C-alpha cells in the first residue's frame, strides 16, 4: 500500500537546478576551467562538498583546504543571490497542484533533498505547510546515492520504505531511492534516469491517483 510521497526539491518541485549550475560554473571558471551541461547531470542531487570535489577534479586545479572552504562559501553566496526572488510562481509545471492533490488525498508528504537551503526555498514558495517532514542536507551524514535521506524521510512519516514513492530528477537520487527499497518516479528521461520505475517530464504529467493505482498493483 502506498501511503507516502518523498520529494526531491531541486528539479522536481522548483527549477533551482539551473541556479546551482550557474553558481558552480562560476566556481569552475574561477579555477580556470569549465564544465558542460552533460557533466552537470553528475552534480544533480550531490552534496555541496562532493560537487566541489568533482569540479576541482574536472578542472585539474589544485586547491588548499582553506581555498576549498572559501569556494564552498562563495558558491553558496552566488546561489543565494540567484534564488533571492524565488516565489510560488517558480514551481515546475504542475508541481504545486500535484502536492496539493496529494495532501488533500491524505498521502503523507516528506522532503528528501540534499540541499542545506531546502527549508528556505520551501518557505519562499509557501509550501512548508504541505510537508509532514523535511529531511535535507542538514540532517544527513551520507549524501545521495546513499539512501539515508529517503530512509529518514520514510521513518519521519512512520512508514516503511515500500509504502513510499520517491520523486527524483537526478541519477544519484534514483539510485538512493531504489537502494532504499522505495518505488521511484523519475522526473526526466529514461536515458538519464535509468532505474526509475516510471518517467515523466514534470509532475503535471501525472496525478497522485494514477501513481498510487500503478504502484499498488
Ligand atoms: P546546497 P536536491 C541538491 O538538491 C542539488 O540538486 C545539488 O545540485 C546541490 O549541490 C545539493 O542539493 C546541495 O545544495 O548547496 O543548497 O546545500 O536535488 O537533492 O533537492
Ligand atoms: Mg534534484
Coordinates of C-alpha atoms and ligand atoms in Angstrom, one line a residue:
X1 CA 0.0 0.0 0.0
X2 CA 1.4 3.4 -1.0
X3 CA 0.9 5.8 1.9
X4 CA 3.7 8.4 1.5
X5 CA 5.4 10.5 -1.1
X6 CA 9.1 11.6 -0.7
X7 CA 10.0 14.5 -2.9
X8 CA 13.4 15.7 -4.0
X9 CA 13.3 19.5 -4.3
X10 CA 15.7 20.9 -7.0
X11 CA 14.5 19.8 -10.4
X12 CA 11.3 18.2 -9.2
X13 CA 9.3 20.9 -7.4
X14 CA 11.3 24.0 -8.4
X15 CA 14.0 24.6 -11.1
X16 CA 16.7 25.7 -8.7
X17 CA 18.9 23.2 -10.5
X18 CA 19.7 25.8 -13.1
X19 CA 20.9 28.2 -10.4
X20 CA 23.2 25.5 -8.9
X21 CA 24.6 25.0 -12.4
X22 CA 25.2 28.7 -12.9
X23 CA 26.9 29.1 -9.4
X24 CA 29.1 26.0 -9.9
X25 CA 30.2 27.2 -13.4
X26 CA 31.3 30.5 -11.8
X27 CA 33.4 28.4 -9.4
X28 CA 34.9 26.3 -12.2
X29 CA 35.7 29.4 -14.2
X30 CA 37.4 30.9 -11.1
X31 CA 39.5 27.7 -11.0
X32 CA 40.5 28.3 -14.7
X33 CA 38.2 25.7 -16.2
X34 CA 34.6 25.0 -17.1
X35 CA 32.2 22.0 -17.4
X36 CA 29.3 21.0 -19.7
X37 CA 25.6 20.6 -19.1
X38 CA 26.2 16.8 -19.5
X39 CA 28.7 16.8 -16.7
X40 CA 26.2 18.8 -14.7
X41 CA 24.0 15.8 -14.6
X42 CA 26.6 14.2 -12.3
X43 CA 26.2 17.1 -9.9
X44 CA 22.4 16.9 -9.5
X45 CA 21.4 15.7 -6.1
X46 CA 25.0 15.6 -5.0
X47 CA 26.0 17.5 -1.8
X48 CA 27.8 20.8 -1.9
X49 CA 31.1 19.3 -0.7
X50 CA 31.1 16.4 -3.1
X51 CA 30.0 18.6 -6.0
X52 CA 33.1 20.9 -5.4
X53 CA 35.4 17.8 -5.2
X54 CA 34.1 16.8 -8.7
X55 CA 34.6 20.2 -10.2
X56 CA 38.1 20.5 -8.9
X57 CA 38.9 17.1 -10.4
X58 CA 37.4 18.2 -13.8
X59 CA 39.3 21.5 -13.9
X60 CA 42.5 19.8 -12.7
X61 CA 43.1 22.8 -10.3
X62 CA 45.0 22.3 -7.0
X63 CA 43.3 23.9 -4.1
X64 CA 44.3 24.2 -0.4
X65 CA 41.9 23.3 2.4
X66 CA 41.3 27.0 3.1
X67 CA 40.6 27.7 -0.6
X68 CA 38.2 24.8 -0.7
X69 CA 36.2 26.2 2.3
X70 CA 36.2 29.7 0.8
X71 CA 34.9 28.3 -2.6
X72 CA 32.1 26.5 -0.8
X73 CA 31.0 29.7 0.9
X74 CA 31.3 31.7 -2.3
X75 CA 29.3 29.2 -4.3
X76 CA 26.5 29.4 -1.7
X77 CA 26.5 33.2 -1.7
X78 CA 26.2 33.2 -5.5
X79 CA 23.4 30.6 -5.3
X80 CA 21.6 32.6 -2.6
X81 CA 21.7 35.8 -4.8
X82 CA 20.2 33.8 -7.7
X83 CA 17.3 32.4 -5.6
X84 CA 16.5 35.6 -3.8
X85 CA 13.5 36.5 -5.8
X86 CA 12.1 32.9 -5.9
X87 CA 8.3 32.6 -5.2
X88 CA 5.4 30.3 -5.7
X89 CA 5.4 31.3 -9.4
X90 CA 8.7 29.4 -9.9
X91 CA 7.2 26.0 -9.3
X92 CA 7.9 23.4 -12.1
X93 CA 4.9 22.6 -14.3
X94 CA 2.1 21.1 -12.2
X95 CA 4.2 20.7 -9.1
X96 CA 2.2 22.9 -6.8
X97 CA -1.1 21.3 -7.8
X98 CA 0.3 17.8 -7.5
X99 CA 1.5 18.5 -3.9
X100 CA -1.9 20.0 -3.0
X101 CA -3.8 17.0 -4.5
X102 CA -1.6 14.5 -2.7
X103 CA -2.1 16.4 0.6
X104 CA -5.9 16.6 0.1
X105 CA -5.9 12.8 -0.6
X106 CA -4.3 12.1 2.8
X107 CA -1.0 11.0 1.4
X108 CA 1.9 11.7 3.8
X109 CA 4.5 14.0 2.3
X110 CA 8.2 14.4 3.1
X111 CA 11.1 16.3 1.5
X112 CA 14.3 14.3 0.8
X113 CA 16.7 16.9 -0.5
X114 CA 20.5 17.1 -0.5
X115 CA 20.3 20.9 -0.2
X116 CA 21.0 22.7 3.1
X117 CA 19.0 25.6 1.6
X118 CA 15.8 23.4 1.2
X119 CA 13.8 24.8 4.2
X120 CA 14.3 28.4 3.0
X121 CA 13.3 27.5 -0.6
X122 CA 10.1 25.8 0.6
X123 CA 9.3 28.8 2.7
X124 CA 9.8 31.2 -0.2
X125 CA 7.4 29.0 -2.3
X126 CA 4.8 28.9 0.5
X127 CA 5.0 25.1 0.5
X128 CA 6.2 24.3 4.1
X129 CA 2.7 23.7 5.5
X130 CA 2.1 20.8 2.9
X131 CA 5.1 18.8 4.3
X132 CA 4.7 16.4 7.2
X133 CA 8.5 16.0 7.4
X134 CA 11.5 17.8 6.0
X135 CA 14.8 15.9 5.6
X136 CA 17.6 17.9 3.9
X137 CA 21.4 18.3 3.7
X138 CA 21.5 19.4 7.3
X139 CA 20.0 16.1 8.6
X140 CA 22.1 13.5 6.8
X141 CA 25.7 12.2 7.0
X142 CA 25.6 10.3 3.8
X143 CA 24.7 12.1 0.6
X144 CA 22.7 10.6 -2.4
X145 CA 23.2 7.9 -3.9
X146 CA 23.2 6.7 -0.3
X147 CA 19.6 6.1 0.7
X148 CA 19.9 7.8 4.1
X149 CA 17.8 10.9 3.2
X150 CA 14.9 8.9 2.0
X151 CA 15.1 6.3 4.7
X152 CA 14.9 9.1 7.3
X153 CA 12.0 10.7 5.3
X154 CA 10.0 7.4 5.4
X155 CA 10.8 6.9 9.1
X156 CA 9.7 10.5 9.9
X157 CA 6.4 9.7 8.3
X158 CA 6.1 6.5 10.3
X159 CA 6.2 4.4 7.1
X160 CA 8.2 1.5 5.7
X161 CA 10.2 2.2 2.5
X162 CA 7.9 0.0 0.4
X163 CA 5.0 2.2 1.4
X164 CA 6.7 5.2 -0.2
X165 CA 7.2 6.7 -3.7
X166 CA 10.3 8.9 -4.3
X167 CA 10.2 11.7 -6.9
X168 CA 13.7 12.4 -8.3
X169 CA 15.4 14.3 -11.2
X170 CA 18.9 13.0 -10.5
X171 CA 20.6 9.7 -11.2
X172 CA 22.1 9.8 -7.7
X173 CA 18.6 10.3 -6.2
X174 CA 17.1 7.4 -8.3
X175 CA 19.9 5.1 -7.0
X176 CA 19.2 6.3 -3.5
X177 CA 15.5 5.5 -3.8
X178 CA 16.0 2.1 -5.3
X179 CA 18.7 1.1 -2.8
X180 CA 16.4 2.2 0.0
X181 CA 13.6 -0.1 -1.3
X182 CA 11.2 2.6 -2.5
X183 CA 9.3 2.9 -5.7
X184 CA 10.7 5.8 -7.8
X185 CA 9.2 8.2 -10.3
X186 CA 11.9 9.8 -12.5
X187 CA 11.3 13.4 -13.5
X188 CA 13.3 13.3 -16.7
X189 CA 14.1 10.8 -19.4
X190 CA 14.7 7.0 -19.2
X191 CA 18.2 7.7 -20.7
X192 CA 19.4 10.0 -17.9
X193 CA 17.4 8.4 -15.1
X194 CA 18.0 4.7 -15.6
X195 CA 16.4 2.5 -12.9
X196 CA 13.4 4.7 -12.1
X197 CA 10.1 2.7 -12.3
X198 CA 8.4 5.3 -14.5
X199 CA 9.3 8.6 -16.1
X200 CA 7.5 11.9 -16.6
X201 CA 8.8 15.2 -17.9
X202 CA 7.1 17.0 -15.0
X203 CA 4.7 16.3 -12.0
X204 CA 2.0 17.9 -14.1
X205 CA 2.1 14.9 -16.5
X206 CA 0.6 12.6 -13.9
X207 CA -1.6 12.6 -10.8
X208 CA -1.3 11.2 -7.2
X209 CA -4.3 8.9 -8.0
X210 CA -2.6 7.5 -11.2
X211 CA 0.6 6.7 -9.3
X212 CA -1.0 5.2 -6.2
X213 CA -3.0 2.9 -8.5
X214 CA 0.1 2.0 -10.5
X215 CA 2.3 1.1 -7.6
X216 CA -0.4 -0.6 -5.6
X217 CA -0.8 -3.3 -8.3
Ligands
LIG1 P1 23.1 23.2 -1.2 P2 18.2 18.2 -4.3 C1 20.7 19.2 -4.3 O1 19.3 19.4 -4.1 C2 21.0 19.8 -5.7 O2 20.4 19.0 -6.7 C3 22.5 19.8 -5.9 O3 22.8 20.4 -7.1 C4 23.1 20.6 -4.7 O4 24.5 20.6 -4.8 C5 22.7 20.0 -3.4 O5 21.3 20.0 -3.3 C6 23.3 20.7 -2.2 O6 22.7 22.0 -2.2 O7 24.4 23.7 -1.7 O8 22.0 24.2 -1.3 O9 23.2 22.6 0.2 O10 18.1 18.0 -5.8 O11 18.6 17.0 -3.6 O12 16.9 18.8 -3.8
LIG2 MG1 17.1 17.2 -7.7

